[in-house]
CSV table of C-alpha atoms in Angstrom, one decimal:
chain,number,residue,atom,x,y,z
A,249,MET,CA,16.6,-8.4,11.7
A,250,GLY,CA,17.7,-5.6,9.5
A,251,LEU,CA,17.9,-5.1,5.8
A,252,THR,CA,21.2,-5.9,4.2
A,253,ALA,CA,22.5,-4.5,1.3
A,254,GLU,CA,20.5,-6.5,-1.7
A,255,GLU,CA,16.8,-5.7,0.4
A,256,LYS,CA,18.5,-2.0,0.0
A,257,ALA,CA,19.3,-2.6,-3.7
A,258,THR,CA,16.1,-4.4,-4.2
A,259,PHE,CA,14.0,-1.8,-2.2
A,260,LYS,CA,15.7,0.5,-4.8
A,261,ARG,CA,15.4,-1.0,-8.0
A,262,ASP,CA,11.5,-2.1,-7.7
A,263,GLY,CA,10.0,0.2,-4.6
A,264,VAL,CA,8.5,-2.7,-3.3
A,265,LEU,CA,10.5,-5.0,-0.9
A,266,ILE,CA,8.6,-8.7,0.6
A,267,ARG,CA,9.0,-10.0,4.5
A,268,ARG,CA,7.9,-13.3,4.8
A,269,GLY,CA,6.3,-14.0,7.8
A,270,LEU,CA,7.2,-11.2,10.5
A,271,ALA,CA,4.5,-11.2,11.8
A,272,ALA,CA,3.8,-13.6,14.8
A,273,PRO,CA,0.7,-15.4,14.7
A,274,ASP,CA,0.3,-14.2,18.1
A,275,LEU,CA,-0.5,-11.0,16.9
A,276,VAL,CA,-2.2,-12.1,14.2
A,277,LYS,CA,-4.8,-14.1,15.1
A,278,ARG,CA,-5.3,-11.2,17.6
A,279,ALA,CA,-6.1,-8.5,14.9
A,280,VAL,CA,-8.2,-10.9,13.0
A,281,THR,CA,-10.3,-11.7,15.7
A,282,LEU,CA,-11.2,-8.0,16.4
A,283,ILE,CA,-11.3,-7.6,12.2
A,284,ASP,CA,-13.5,-10.6,11.8
A,285,ALA,CA,-16.1,-9.9,14.6
A,286,SER,CA,-16.1,-5.9,12.6
A,287,TYR,CA,-16.9,-7.5,9.7
A,288,ARG,CA,-19.5,-10.5,10.8
A,289,LYS,CA,-21.6,-8.0,12.8
A,290,GLU,CA,-21.2,-4.3,12.4
A,291,MET,CA,-20.3,-4.0,8.6
A,292,THR,CA,-23.4,-3.1,6.3
A,293,ALA,CA,-23.3,-3.9,2.5
A,294,ASP,CA,-24.4,-0.6,2.0
A,295,ASP,CA,-21.4,0.1,3.9
A,296,ILE,CA,-18.7,-1.1,1.9
A,297,PRO,CA,-18.6,1.4,-1.2
A,298,ALA,CA,-17.5,4.4,2.2
A,299,TYR,CA,-15.0,1.9,3.6
A,300,SER,CA,-13.2,0.5,0.1
A,301,ARG,CA,-12.4,4.2,0.5
A,302,ARG,CA,-10.8,5.0,3.6
A,303,THR,CA,-11.2,1.4,6.3
A,304,PHE,CA,-12.6,-1.5,7.3
A,305,ALA,CA,-13.6,-1.8,11.3
A,306,PRO,CA,-12.6,1.5,11.8
A,307,GLU,CA,-13.1,1.8,15.0
A,308,LEU,CA,-10.4,-0.8,15.5
A,309,GLY,CA,-7.8,2.0,13.4
A,310,ASN,CA,-5.9,2.9,16.9
A,311,SER,CA,-6.9,-0.3,18.2
A,312,ALA,CA,-3.1,-1.8,20.7
A,313,GLU,CA,-3.7,-4.9,18.5
A,314,LEU,CA,-3.8,-3.2,15.3
A,315,LEU,CA,-0.5,-1.0,16.0
A,316,SER,CA,1.2,-3.7,16.8
A,317,LEU,CA,1.4,-5.5,14.1
A,318,TYR,CA,3.9,-2.5,13.1
A,319,THR,CA,5.8,-1.7,16.3
A,320,GLU,CA,6.0,-5.3,17.2
A,321,THR,CA,7.1,-7.2,14.2
A,322,GLY,CA,10.2,-5.3,13.4
A,323,ALA,CA,8.2,-3.2,11.0
A,324,ALA,CA,8.8,-0.4,12.2
A,325,GLY,CA,12.5,-0.9,12.2
A,326,LEU,CA,12.7,-2.1,8.5
A,327,ALA,CA,10.9,1.4,7.5
A,328,GLY,CA,13.6,3.0,9.6
A,329,ASP,CA,16.4,0.9,7.7
A,330,LEU,CA,15.0,2.6,4.6
A,331,LEU,CA,13.1,6.4,6.0
A,332,GLY,CA,15.4,7.1,8.5
A,333,ASP,CA,13.6,8.8,10.2
A,334,THR,CA,9.2,8.2,10.6
A,335,ALA,CA,7.3,10.1,12.0
A,336,PRO,CA,4.6,8.8,15.0
A,337,VAL,CA,2.2,5.6,13.4
A,338,THR,CA,-1.0,6.4,15.2
A,339,THR,CA,-3.6,4.5,13.2
A,340,ALA,CA,-3.8,1.5,10.9
A,341,GLN,CA,-5.7,0.7,7.9
A,342,VAL,CA,-8.1,-2.1,7.6
A,343,GLN,CA,-8.4,-3.4,3.7
A,344,ILE,CA,-11.0,-6.2,2.8
A,345,ARG,CA,-11.2,-7.2,-0.6
A,346,VAL,CA,-15.3,-8.8,0.1
A,347,PRO,CA,-16.0,-12.2,-1.7
A,348,GLU,CA,-17.6,-11.2,-4.8
A,349,GLY,CA,-20.2,-13.9,-4.5
A,350,GLU,CA,-21.4,-12.4,-1.8
A,351,PHE,CA,-21.5,-8.9,-2.5
A,352,PRO,CA,-21.7,-8.8,-6.8
A,353,GLY,CA,-20.9,-5.6,-7.5
A,354,VAL,CA,-20.3,-3.8,-4.9
A,355,GLN,CA,-16.1,-3.3,-4.9
A,356,PRO,CA,-14.9,-3.7,-8.5
A,357,GLU,CA,-11.7,-2.6,-10.1
A,358,LYS,CA,-9.8,-0.6,-9.1
A,359,ALA,CA,-7.5,1.7,-11.0
A,360,MET,CA,-4.3,2.2,-11.3
A,361,HIS,CA,-3.0,4.6,-8.8
A,362,VAL,CA,-0.6,6.3,-6.5
A,363,ASP,CA,-2.6,6.2,-3.1
A,364,GLY,CA,-3.8,10.0,-2.1
A,365,VAL,CA,-2.6,11.8,-5.7
A,366,SER,CA,-6.2,12.8,-8.2
A,367,CYS,CA,-7.7,10.8,-6.0
A,368,PRO,CA,-12.0,10.2,-7.4
A,369,HIS,CA,-13.3,11.3,-5.0
A,370,LEU,CA,-11.5,13.8,-3.6
A,371,ASP,CA,-10.1,17.1,-4.8
A,372,PRO,CA,-7.7,17.1,-7.4
A,373,ARG,CA,-6.0,19.8,-5.2
A,374,GLU,CA,-5.6,18.4,-3.0
A,375,LEU,CA,-2.4,15.7,-1.3
A,376,ARG,CA,-2.6,12.9,0.7
A,377,THR,CA,0.5,11.3,0.5
A,378,PHE,CA,2.8,9.9,2.5
A,379,SER,CA,6.7,8.1,2.4
A,380,LEU,CA,6.2,4.7,2.9
A,381,LEU,CA,3.3,1.7,2.6
A,382,VAL,CA,3.2,-1.3,5.0
A,383,GLY,CA,1.0,-4.4,4.8
A,384,VAL,CA,0.8,-6.6,6.5
A,385,VAL,CA,-1.8,-9.7,5.2
A,386,LEU,CA,-4.4,-10.9,7.2
A,387,SER,CA,-5.6,-13.8,5.5
A,388,ASP,CA,-4.8,-16.7,2.4
A,389,ILE,CA,-3.1,-14.7,-0.4
A,390,SER,CA,-2.5,-18.1,-2.3
A,391,ASP,CA,-3.6,-17.4,-4.9
A,392,PRO,CA,-4.3,-14.2,-7.4
A,393,GLN,CA,-8.5,-13.9,-7.8
A,394,CYS,CA,-8.9,-13.4,-4.3
A,395,GLY,CA,-8.8,-9.5,-5.2
A,396,ALA,CA,-4.6,-9.6,-5.1
A,397,LEU,CA,-3.0,-6.1,-5.0
A,398,HIS,CA,-1.0,-5.6,-8.1
A,399,TYR,CA,1.7,-3.2,-8.7
A,400,LEU,CA,4.1,-2.6,-10.9
A,401,PRO,CA,7.8,-2.9,-10.0
A,402,GLY,CA,10.2,0.4,-11.0
A,403,GLY,CA,7.3,2.1,-11.8
A,404,HIS,CA,7.8,4.3,-8.7
A,405,LEU,CA,10.9,5.6,-11.5
A,406,THR,CA,8.2,5.9,-14.1
A,407,MET,CA,5.9,8.3,-12.0
A,408,ALA,CA,8.1,10.5,-10.5
A,409,ARG,CA,9.1,11.2,-14.6
A,410,TRP,CA,6.1,11.7,-14.7
A,411,PHE,CA,5.0,13.8,-12.0
A,412,ALA,CA,8.5,15.7,-12.6
A,413,ASP,CA,7.4,16.5,-16.4
A,414,GLU,CA,4.1,16.2,-17.1
A,415,TRP,CA,1.8,15.8,-14.2
A,416,SER,CA,0.7,18.7,-12.8
A,417,LEU,CA,-1.0,20.0,-9.6
A,418,GLY,CA,-5.2,18.8,-10.0
A,419,MET,CA,-4.8,17.1,-13.3
A,420,THR,CA,-7.2,14.1,-12.7
A,421,GLU,CA,-5.1,11.6,-14.4
A,422,GLN,CA,-3.7,9.2,-11.7
A,423,VAL,CA,-0.7,7.5,-14.0
A,424,PRO,CA,0.1,8.3,-17.2
A,425,PRO,CA,-1.5,6.1,-20.5
A,426,GLU,CA,1.2,2.8,-20.5
A,427,ILE,CA,0.8,2.6,-16.5
A,428,ASP,CA,-2.8,2.6,-16.8
A,429,ARG,CA,-2.4,-0.6,-19.4
A,430,GLU,CA,-0.7,-2.2,-17.1
A,431,ARG,CA,-2.1,-5.2,-15.0
A,432,GLY,CA,0.1,-5.0,-12.6
A,433,THR,CA,2.0,-8.6,-10.1
A,434,PRO,CA,0.0,-9.6,-7.8
A,435,PHE,CA,1.2,-9.4,-4.3
A,436,LEU,CA,0.8,-12.8,-2.6
A,437,GLY,CA,1.5,-14.3,0.7
A,438,MET,CA,0.1,-16.0,3.8
A,439,PRO,CA,-1.0,-15.0,6.9
A,440,GLY,CA,2.1,-12.2,8.9
A,441,ASP,CA,4.0,-11.6,5.8
A,442,VAL,CA,4.7,-7.9,5.9
A,443,LEU,CA,4.7,-6.1,1.8
A,444,LEU,CA,6.9,-2.6,2.2
A,445,MET,CA,6.4,0.2,-0.8
A,446,HIS,CA,7.1,2.6,-1.6
A,447,HIS,CA,4.5,5.8,-2.0
A,448,LEU,CA,5.5,6.3,-5.6
A,449,VAL,CA,4.9,2.2,-7.4
A,450,PRO,CA,1.6,2.3,-8.5
A,451,HIS,CA,-1.0,-0.5,-7.8
A,452,THR,CA,-4.5,-1.4,-8.6
A,453,VAL,CA,-6.8,-4.0,-6.6
A,454,ALA,CA,-8.8,-6.5,-8.0
A,455,GLN,CA,-11.4,-7.6,-7.3
A,456,ASN,CA,-12.5,-11.1,-5.1
A,457,LEU,CA,-13.0,-14.0,-6.6
A,458,MET,CA,-12.9,-17.3,-3.7
A,459,PRO,CA,-15.2,-17.2,-1.3
A,460,PHE,CA,-13.5,-15.9,1.6
A,461,PRO,CA,-12.6,-12.0,2.3
A,462,ARG,CA,-9.1,-10.8,1.4
A,463,VAL,CA,-7.8,-8.8,4.1
A,464,MET,CA,-5.0,-6.8,5.3
A,465,ALA,CA,-3.9,-4.3,7.2
A,466,TYR,CA,-1.4,-0.9,6.0
A,467,PHE,CA,0.3,0.7,7.9
A,468,ARG,CA,1.3,4.7,5.8
A,469,ILE,CA,4.8,5.8,7.0
A,470,SER,CA,6.3,8.9,6.3
A,471,HIS,CA,9.6,11.2,6.3
A,472,PRO,CA,9.0,14.0,9.2
A,473,ASP,CA,9.3,16.0,6.6
A,474,HIS,CA,7.4,15.0,4.2
A,475,ALA,CA,4.2,17.3,5.2
A,476,SER,CA,6.3,19.9,4.2
A,477,ARG,CA,6.9,18.4,0.5
A,478,ARG,CA,4.6,16.1,-0.8
A,479,LEU,CA,5.1,17.7,-4.6
A,480,GLU,CA,9.2,17.3,-4.3
A,481,ALA,CA,7.9,14.1,-2.4
A,482,LEU,CA,6.6,13.0,-5.8
A,483,ARG,CA,8.9,14.6,-8.9
A,484,ASP,CA,11.7,12.8,-6.5
A,485,PRO,CA,11.5,9.1,-5.4
A,486,TRP,CA,14.7,9.7,-2.6
A,487,LEU,CA,13.9,13.1,-1.3
A,488,ASP,CA,11.9,10.8,1.9
A,489,TYR,CA,14.6,7.8,1.9
A,490,PRO,CA,18.5,8.8,3.0
A,491,PRO,CA,19.7,6.1,3.7
A,492,LEU,CA,19.5,4.9,0.0
A,493,THR,CA,20.1,8.8,-1.7
A,494,ASP,CA,23.7,7.4,-2.7
A,495,LEU,CA,23.1,3.3,-2.8
A,496,PRO,CA,23.7,2.8,-6.8
A,497,THR,CA,20.0,1.5,-8.8
A,498,PRO,CA,20.7,-1.9,-9.8
A,499,THR,CA,19.7,-3.8,-12.6
A,500,PHE,CA,19.6,-7.8,-12.1
A,501,GLN,CA,19.8,-9.9,-15.0
A,502,GLU,CA,16.7,-11.9,-14.8
C-alpha cells in the first residue's frame, strides 16, 4: 500500500514517517542470521570505531538477503511515493550499537548531525549526501537505552534555512548551536518496522546500555538528479521531492 495523503503531509511536516511491521518476519530472520554470524565470528573490538563510521558486516552490503529488506518489503515503493524517481540501490549499511557493558567506551554517543555533511573523519569540503534514509529495524528497540537513534521532528526545515543563510562548504560545524543542544525523539520499534527520514533531519545516536546489540539496516536513497545538485538540495528541502513540492505543510494541533 502506497503512502496516503495524510502520511505525505506528516512527512512534509516532520521529515519522518514510520511504517510498523512493513518487513516480513522471514526477510528479517534471513538478514539477522547473516549479520549475527558476522558480528559473532568476524568482528573484533578494534573494528568497532571504523564500522560505526561506515558499516558493520561490510562483506554483506550487497547481499540479496539485506537488499531484500528494501526491494521486497514495499519500502522501495514508499520511497518512490516521496521522491518520484529513485536511483538504483545497490548496497545496504548495517549499523549496530554494541552493549556498553561488553565494549565500554568504544562507541560514544554521536553528536547531532546530518549525514554526509562536515563529517569529522572526512574533508569538510566533501559532501556525501543523499535524499532519503530508509531504516529497517532488526532487533528489539523498545527501550531508548538500547542505543536508539534520536531525531528532531521538523528539523529538516531548520537545517535547510541554516544551510541557505549561514552555512558554507568547508565549515566544520555540523548543525547550528540550537540544534546541537537538542536531544531529539528516540526512534523505538520492533523487528520489521521501517523508518523513512528526510536526509536533512538532524539526528544523534545514544550509547547502548542494554545487554544485547541494537541492529538496523539502512538504505541511502537518492533522487536521480541528486548527485549533480547536492548544495542546492541542502538549501531546498523539496528539490528532490517533486511529489511533495505543492503539498502544503500542515500544522497539526497536539
